[in-house]
Amino acid sequence: MTRFVRAASAADAEAAAGLLTELHAHFEVHRPADIVRRTRRLTQNDYSTWRPAPLLIVEDETPLGFATYQLDEPAKWGPGGLRISEFLITESARGTGAGAILLAELQEVARAAGVSVSEPNQAAPEVFTTVERYIGAHVVNFAFEKRRADHWSSLRAEAAEKGWPAPQLNDLWHTELHDDPEIGHLYAEGEVPFILLPDGRVVTARFRTIYVKEYLGHGPENRWTLALSGSELRSVGGGLEIDHSWSRAENRPALAVPIDDGRLMVNYSYYASNHFGSDQGTIDYLIDLVEATASQRAHVTFEED
């Protein structure tokens, strides 16, 4: 039986998806849509010198493992390098030297490009030849992922205890992702408790993360609406701007207070950045229970970078 390493091709899409699923399962990562997207990239040969196709180690054409990596060639601003993003030897082949063969091929790719293989982050250098399972922090930031999971777990528990509507989240990795999405493509949507009313009810903030294309940059952007008892409050005076941290469950609702015109108000901090600088300050959110409307009054200043 002969083992060798080669670049993955469209014909390896199913096997590559299985290997990636195994790697994710080991690290308790659940990103089915990401696997679909990356499999599609493989079938479309959507790779470049900087972002090459995955390497597969095979034995008589049976895949034993894979590695993904980024290759930065030497340039005037730096020496370049090869950074391993993911590395897996499947369980049946672990401890048989397959990891060393795959690592040696990556080192050869780096040598041919005139660079070296970077040290793995958040892992010992021997991870590729001993544990033979690795995901770089630039691919999955496990500390951030854990904090986010803790935030959502805490919010769900608090909502259940206080009788708030159950928070909802469909995050980016659980929805269909596109490398080249159309304008308006829906990445994610969710709903979180946002304002406590004096009568004990809670106004929720609903977000829809969609793809936008504008002069300040392209990418996902949150669009917000407010709802009470399951019914959307009509926004008056334009759309609502809400700090992105609310979609990550990092905040808890504050109690709204009555103001002179009979509406209820709460004030929250706000921050958003673009290519030119950042908007920061606070925003008053105003609820009219009689008219079933929501509006805002911003106290935000722009600071150039």
CSV table of C-alpha atoms in Angstrom, one decimal:
chain,number,residue,atom,x,y,z
A,1,MET,CA,0.0,0.0,0.0
A,2,THR,CA,1.4,3.4,-1.1
A,3,ARG,CA,0.8,6.7,0.7
A,4,PHE,CA,1.3,10.0,-1.0
A,5,VAL,CA,0.1,13.6,-0.7
A,6,ARG,CA,-1.6,15.5,-3.5
A,7,ALA,CA,-3.8,18.6,-3.9
A,8,ALA,CA,-7.5,18.0,-3.5
A,9,SER,CA,-9.7,18.2,-6.6
A,10,ALA,CA,-13.4,18.4,-7.3
A,11,ALA,CA,-13.6,14.6,-7.3
A,12,ASP,CA,-12.5,14.7,-3.6
A,13,ALA,CA,-15.4,17.0,-2.5
A,14,GLU,CA,-17.3,14.3,-0.6
A,15,ALA,CA,-14.3,12.9,1.1
A,16,ALA,CA,-13.0,16.3,2.0
A,17,ALA,CA,-16.4,17.2,3.6
A,18,GLY,CA,-16.2,14.0,5.7
A,19,LEU,CA,-12.7,14.8,6.9
A,20,LEU,CA,-13.7,18.4,7.8
A,21,THR,CA,-16.8,17.2,9.6
A,22,GLU,CA,-14.6,14.8,11.6
A,23,LEU,CA,-12.2,17.6,12.5
A,24,HIS,CA,-15.0,19.9,13.5
A,25,ALA,CA,-16.6,17.2,15.7
A,26,HIS,CA,-13.3,16.7,17.6
A,27,PHE,CA,-13.2,20.4,18.5
A,28,GLU,CA,-17.0,20.6,19.1
A,29,VAL,CA,-17.5,23.0,16.3
A,30,HIS,CA,-20.9,22.9,14.5
A,31,ARG,CA,-20.7,24.7,11.2
A,32,PRO,CA,-22.6,22.6,8.6
A,33,ALA,CA,-23.1,25.6,6.2
A,34,ASP,CA,-19.4,26.3,6.3
A,35,ILE,CA,-18.7,22.7,5.1
A,36,VAL,CA,-21.2,23.1,2.3
A,37,ARG,CA,-19.6,26.4,1.2
A,38,ARG,CA,-16.1,25.1,1.3
A,39,THR,CA,-17.1,21.9,-0.6
A,40,ARG,CA,-18.6,24.1,-3.2
A,41,ARG,CA,-15.3,26.1,-3.5
A,42,LEU,CA,-13.5,22.8,-4.0
A,43,THR,CA,-15.8,21.7,-6.8
A,44,GLN,CA,-15.4,25.1,-8.5
A,45,ASN,CA,-11.6,25.1,-8.1
A,46,ASP,CA,-11.9,28.5,-6.3
A,47,TYR,CA,-8.3,28.7,-5.1
A,48,SER,CA,-5.3,30.9,-5.6
A,49,THR,CA,-1.5,31.0,-4.8
A,50,TRP,CA,-2.3,32.6,-1.5
A,51,ARG,CA,-5.1,30.3,-0.6
A,52,PRO,CA,-4.2,26.9,-2.3
A,53,ALA,CA,-6.4,23.9,-2.5
A,54,PRO,CA,-6.3,21.5,0.5
A,55,LEU,CA,-3.7,18.8,0.6
A,56,LEU,CA,-4.8,15.3,1.0
A,57,ILE,CA,-2.8,12.3,2.2
A,58,VAL,CA,-4.1,9.2,0.5
A,59,GLU,CA,-3.4,5.5,0.7
A,60,ASP,CA,-4.3,3.8,-2.6
A,61,GLU,CA,-6.6,6.7,-3.2
A,62,THR,CA,-8.3,6.3,0.2
A,63,PRO,CA,-8.0,9.7,2.0
A,64,LEU,CA,-6.3,9.5,5.4
A,65,GLY,CA,-6.3,13.1,6.2
A,66,PHE,CA,-6.0,16.7,4.9
A,67,ALA,CA,-4.4,20.1,5.6
A,68,THR,CA,-5.4,23.6,4.6
A,69,TYR,CA,-2.9,26.4,4.6
A,70,GLN,CA,-2.2,30.0,3.6
A,71,LEU,CA,1.0,30.8,1.7
A,72,ASP,CA,2.5,34.3,1.8
A,73,GLU,CA,5.4,34.7,-0.5
A,74,PRO,CA,8.4,36.8,0.5
A,75,ALA,CA,7.9,40.5,-0.2
A,76,LYS,CA,9.5,43.9,0.7
A,77,TRP,CA,7.2,44.2,3.7
A,78,GLY,CA,8.0,40.8,5.2
A,79,PRO,CA,9.6,37.4,4.8
A,80,GLY,CA,6.3,35.6,4.1
A,81,GLY,CA,5.5,32.1,5.4
A,82,LEU,CA,3.2,29.1,5.3
A,83,ARG,CA,0.6,29.1,8.0
A,84,ILE,CA,-1.3,25.8,8.5
A,85,SER,CA,-5.0,26.5,9.1
A,86,GLU,CA,-6.3,23.0,9.7
A,87,PHE,CA,-4.7,19.5,9.9
A,88,LEU,CA,-6.3,16.1,10.4
A,89,ILE,CA,-5.3,12.5,10.2
A,90,THR,CA,-8.4,10.3,10.4
A,91,GLU,CA,-8.7,8.1,13.5
A,92,SER,CA,-7.8,4.8,11.8
A,93,ALA,CA,-4.5,6.2,10.5
A,94,ARG,CA,-3.5,8.1,13.5
A,95,GLY,CA,-0.1,7.1,15.0
A,96,THR,CA,1.1,5.4,11.9
A,97,GLY,CA,3.3,8.2,10.6
A,98,ALA,CA,0.7,9.8,8.3
A,99,GLY,CA,0.9,13.1,10.1
A,100,ALA,CA,4.6,13.3,9.6
A,101,ILE,CA,4.3,12.6,5.8
A,102,LEU,CA,1.6,15.3,5.5
A,103,LEU,CA,3.7,17.8,7.5
A,104,ALA,CA,6.8,17.0,5.4
A,105,GLU,CA,4.9,17.9,2.2
A,106,LEU,CA,3.8,21.2,3.7
A,107,GLN,CA,7.4,21.9,4.6
A,108,GLU,CA,8.4,21.1,1.1
A,109,VAL,CA,5.8,23.5,-0.3
A,110,ALA,CA,7.2,26.2,2.0
A,111,ARG,CA,10.8,25.5,1.0
A,112,ALA,CA,9.9,25.7,-2.7
A,113,ALA,CA,8.3,29.1,-2.1
A,114,GLY,CA,11.3,30.3,-0.1
A,115,VAL,CA,9.5,30.6,3.2
A,116,SER,CA,9.2,28.5,6.4
A,117,VAL,CA,6.2,26.9,8.2
A,118,SER,CA,4.9,29.0,11.0
A,119,GLU,CA,4.7,27.7,14.5
A,120,PRO,CA,1.2,26.5,15.3
A,121,ASN,CA,-0.8,28.9,17.6
A,122,GLN,CA,-2.5,27.7,20.7
A,123,ALA,CA,-0.8,24.3,20.3
A,124,ALA,CA,2.6,22.6,20.7
A,125,PRO,CA,4.7,22.3,17.5
A,126,GLU,CA,4.4,18.5,17.8
A,127,VAL,CA,0.6,18.6,17.3
A,128,PHE,CA,1.0,17.7,13.6
A,129,THR,CA,2.9,14.5,14.4
A,130,THR,CA,1.3,13.4,17.7
A,131,VAL,CA,-2.2,14.5,18.2
A,132,GLU,CA,-2.6,15.0,14.4
A,133,ARG,CA,-5.6,17.3,14.8
A,134,TYR,CA,-5.4,21.0,14.7
A,135,ILE,CA,-7.5,24.1,13.9
A,136,GLY,CA,-5.6,27.5,14.0
A,137,ALA,CA,-7.0,30.3,16.0
A,138,HIS,CA,-7.2,32.4,12.9
A,139,VAL,CA,-9.8,29.9,11.6
A,140,VAL,CA,-11.7,29.3,14.9
A,141,ASN,CA,-11.1,31.6,17.8
A,142,PHE,CA,-12.0,29.1,20.6
A,143,ALA,CA,-11.8,31.7,23.4
A,144,PHE,CA,-14.2,34.0,21.5
A,145,GLU,CA,-16.5,31.1,20.6
A,146,LYS,CA,-16.7,30.0,24.2
A,147,ARG,CA,-17.5,33.5,25.4
A,148,ARG,CA,-20.2,33.8,22.8
A,149,ALA,CA,-21.7,30.4,23.8
A,150,ASP,CA,-21.6,31.5,27.5
A,151,HIS,CA,-23.3,34.8,26.6
A,152,TRP,CA,-26.2,33.0,24.9
A,153,SER,CA,-26.5,30.3,27.5
A,154,SER,CA,-26.7,33.0,30.2
A,155,LEU,CA,-29.3,35.0,28.2
A,156,ARG,CA,-31.5,31.9,27.6
A,157,ALA,CA,-31.4,31.1,31.3
A,158,GLU,CA,-32.2,34.7,32.3
A,159,ALA,CA,-35.1,34.9,29.8
A,160,ALA,CA,-36.6,31.6,31.1
A,161,GLU,CA,-36.3,32.8,34.7
A,162,LYS,CA,-37.9,36.2,34.1
A,163,GLY,CA,-40.6,35.1,31.6
A,164,TRP,CA,-39.1,37.0,28.6
A,165,PRO,CA,-39.6,35.7,25.1
A,166,ALA,CA,-37.0,33.1,24.3
A,167,PRO,CA,-34.0,34.7,22.6
A,168,GLN,CA,-33.4,33.3,19.1
A,169,LEU,CA,-30.2,33.2,17.0
A,170,ASN,CA,-29.3,31.7,13.7
A,171,ASP,CA,-25.6,32.5,13.5
A,172,LEU,CA,-23.6,32.7,10.3
A,173,TRP,CA,-22.2,29.2,10.3
A,174,HIS,CA,-25.6,27.6,10.5
A,175,THR,CA,-27.0,29.4,7.5
A,176,GLU,CA,-26.1,29.1,3.8
A,177,LEU,CA,-23.0,31.1,3.1
A,178,HIS,CA,-21.8,32.4,-0.3
A,179,ASP,CA,-18.4,33.5,-1.4
A,180,ASP,CA,-20.0,35.9,-3.8
A,181,PRO,CA,-23.5,36.7,-2.4
A,182,GLU,CA,-26.1,38.8,-4.1
A,183,ILE,CA,-27.1,42.1,-2.6
A,184,GLY,CA,-29.7,41.5,0.1
A,185,HIS,CA,-28.6,37.9,0.8
A,186,LEU,CA,-29.6,36.8,4.3
A,187,TYR,CA,-26.7,35.6,6.4
A,188,ALA,CA,-28.4,35.3,9.8
A,189,GLU,CA,-31.3,36.5,11.9
A,190,GLY,CA,-32.2,36.5,15.5
A,191,GLU,CA,-34.1,38.2,18.3
A,192,VAL,CA,-33.0,39.3,21.8
A,193,PRO,CA,-34.6,41.1,24.8
A,194,PHE,CA,-34.0,44.8,24.4
A,195,ILE,CA,-36.1,47.1,26.6
A,196,LEU,CA,-38.0,46.4,29.9
A,197,LEU,CA,-41.3,48.2,30.2
A,198,PRO,CA,-42.7,49.4,33.5
A,199,ASP,CA,-45.6,46.9,33.2
A,200,GLY,CA,-43.1,43.9,33.1
A,201,ARG,CA,-43.3,43.2,29.4
A,202,VAL,CA,-40.1,43.3,27.3
A,203,VAL,CA,-39.5,44.8,23.9
A,204,THR,CA,-37.3,42.6,21.7
A,205,ALA,CA,-34.8,43.6,19.1
A,206,ARG,CA,-34.9,41.6,15.9
A,207,PHE,CA,-31.9,41.6,13.6
A,208,ARG,CA,-31.5,40.4,10.0
A,209,THR,CA,-27.8,40.2,8.9
A,210,ILE,CA,-27.8,40.9,5.1
A,211,TYR,CA,-25.2,41.5,2.5
A,212,VAL,CA,-24.9,45.1,1.5
A,213,LYS,CA,-22.7,46.8,-1.1
A,214,GLU,CA,-22.0,50.5,-0.6
A,215,TYR,CA,-19.1,53.0,-0.9
A,216,LEU,CA,-18.1,52.4,2.7
A,217,GLY,CA,-17.5,48.8,2.0
A,218,HIS,CA,-19.2,45.5,1.2
A,219,GLY,CA,-20.3,42.8,3.6
A,220,PRO,CA,-22.8,41.7,6.2
A,221,GLU,CA,-24.8,44.4,8.0
A,222,ASN,CA,-27.4,44.2,10.7
A,223,ARG,CA,-30.9,45.6,10.0
A,224,TRP,CA,-33.0,46.1,13.2
A,225,THR,CA,-36.7,46.3,14.1
A,226,LEU,CA,-38.3,46.2,17.5
A,227,ALA,CA,-41.3,44.1,18.6
A,228,LEU,CA,-43.6,43.7,21.5
A,229,SER,CA,-45.6,40.6,22.3
A,230,GLY,CA,-44.6,39.1,19.0
A,231,SER,CA,-45.8,42.1,16.9
A,232,GLU,CA,-43.4,44.4,15.2
A,233,LEU,CA,-43.4,48.1,16.3
A,234,ARG,CA,-43.6,50.5,13.4
A,235,SER,CA,-40.4,52.5,13.0
A,236,VAL,CA,-40.9,56.2,12.5
A,237,GLY,CA,-38.3,58.7,11.5
A,238,GLY,CA,-36.1,56.2,9.6
A,239,GLY,CA,-34.5,52.9,10.4
A,240,LEU,CA,-33.1,52.0,13.8
A,241,GLU,CA,-29.4,51.9,14.6
A,242,ILE,CA,-28.5,49.4,17.4
A,243,ASP,CA,-25.0,48.5,18.5
A,244,HIS,CA,-23.8,45.2,17.0
A,245,SER,CA,-23.0,43.8,20.5
A,246,TRP,CA,-26.8,43.2,21.0
A,247,SER,CA,-26.7,40.5,18.3
A,248,ARG,CA,-24.0,38.8,20.4
A,249,ALA,CA,-26.0,38.7,23.6
A,250,GLU,CA,-23.5,40.9,25.4
A,251,ASN,CA,-26.1,43.2,26.9
A,252,ARG,CA,-29.2,43.0,29.0
A,253,PRO,CA,-32.3,45.1,28.7
A,254,ALA,CA,-32.7,48.2,30.9
A,255,LEU,CA,-35.9,49.6,32.3
A,256,ALA,CA,-37.6,52.3,30.1
A,257,VAL,CA,-38.7,55.5,31.9
A,258,PRO,CA,-41.6,57.8,30.9
A,259,ILE,CA,-40.9,61.1,29.3
A,260,ASP,CA,-43.0,64.3,29.0
A,261,ASP,CA,-44.8,63.3,25.8
A,262,GLY,CA,-46.0,60.0,27.2
A,263,ARG,CA,-43.5,57.8,25.4
A,264,LEU,CA,-41.1,55.5,27.2
A,265,MET,CA,-37.4,55.9,26.7
A,266,VAL,CA,-34.1,54.0,27.3
A,267,ASN,CA,-30.6,55.1,26.5
A,268,TYR,CA,-27.9,52.7,25.2
A,269,SER,CA,-24.3,53.2,24.0
A,270,TYR,CA,-23.5,52.9,20.3
A,271,TYR,CA,-20.4,52.3,18.2
A,272,ALA,CA,-19.9,51.6,14.5
A,273,SER,CA,-16.8,51.9,12.3
A,274,ASN,CA,-16.1,52.1,8.6
A,275,HIS,CA,-13.1,52.9,6.4
A,276,PHE,CA,-13.0,56.5,7.4
A,277,GLY,CA,-13.5,56.4,11.1
A,278,SER,CA,-16.1,55.6,13.7
A,279,ASP,CA,-19.5,56.7,15.0
A,280,GLN,CA,-19.8,56.6,18.8
A,281,GLY,CA,-22.0,57.9,21.5
A,282,THR,CA,-25.4,57.0,22.8
A,283,ILE,CA,-28.9,56.6,21.3
A,284,ASP,CA,-32.3,57.1,23.0
A,285,TYR,CA,-34.9,54.5,22.0
A,286,LEU,CA,-38.4,55.7,22.3
A,287,ILE,CA,-41.5,53.5,22.5
A,288,ASP,CA,-45.1,54.8,22.0
A,289,LEU,CA,-47.4,52.1,23.3
A,290,VAL,CA,-50.5,53.8,22.1
A,291,GLU,CA,-49.4,54.1,18.5
A,292,ALA,CA,-47.3,50.9,18.7
A,293,THR,CA,-44.2,52.7,17.2
A,294,ALA,CA,-40.5,52.8,17.9
A,295,SER,CA,-38.1,55.6,17.1
A,296,GLN,CA,-34.6,56.8,18.1
A,297,ARG,CA,-32.8,60.0,19.0
A,298,ALA,CA,-29.1,59.8,18.4
A,299,HIS,CA,-26.3,61.5,20.4
A,300,VAL,CA,-23.5,60.2,18.2
A,301,THR,CA,-20.3,61.9,16.9
A,302,PHE,CA,-18.1,60.8,14.1
A,303,GLU,CA,-14.3,60.5,14.7
A,304,GLU,CA,-11.9,60.2,11.8
A,305,ASP,CA,-9.3,57.5,11.9
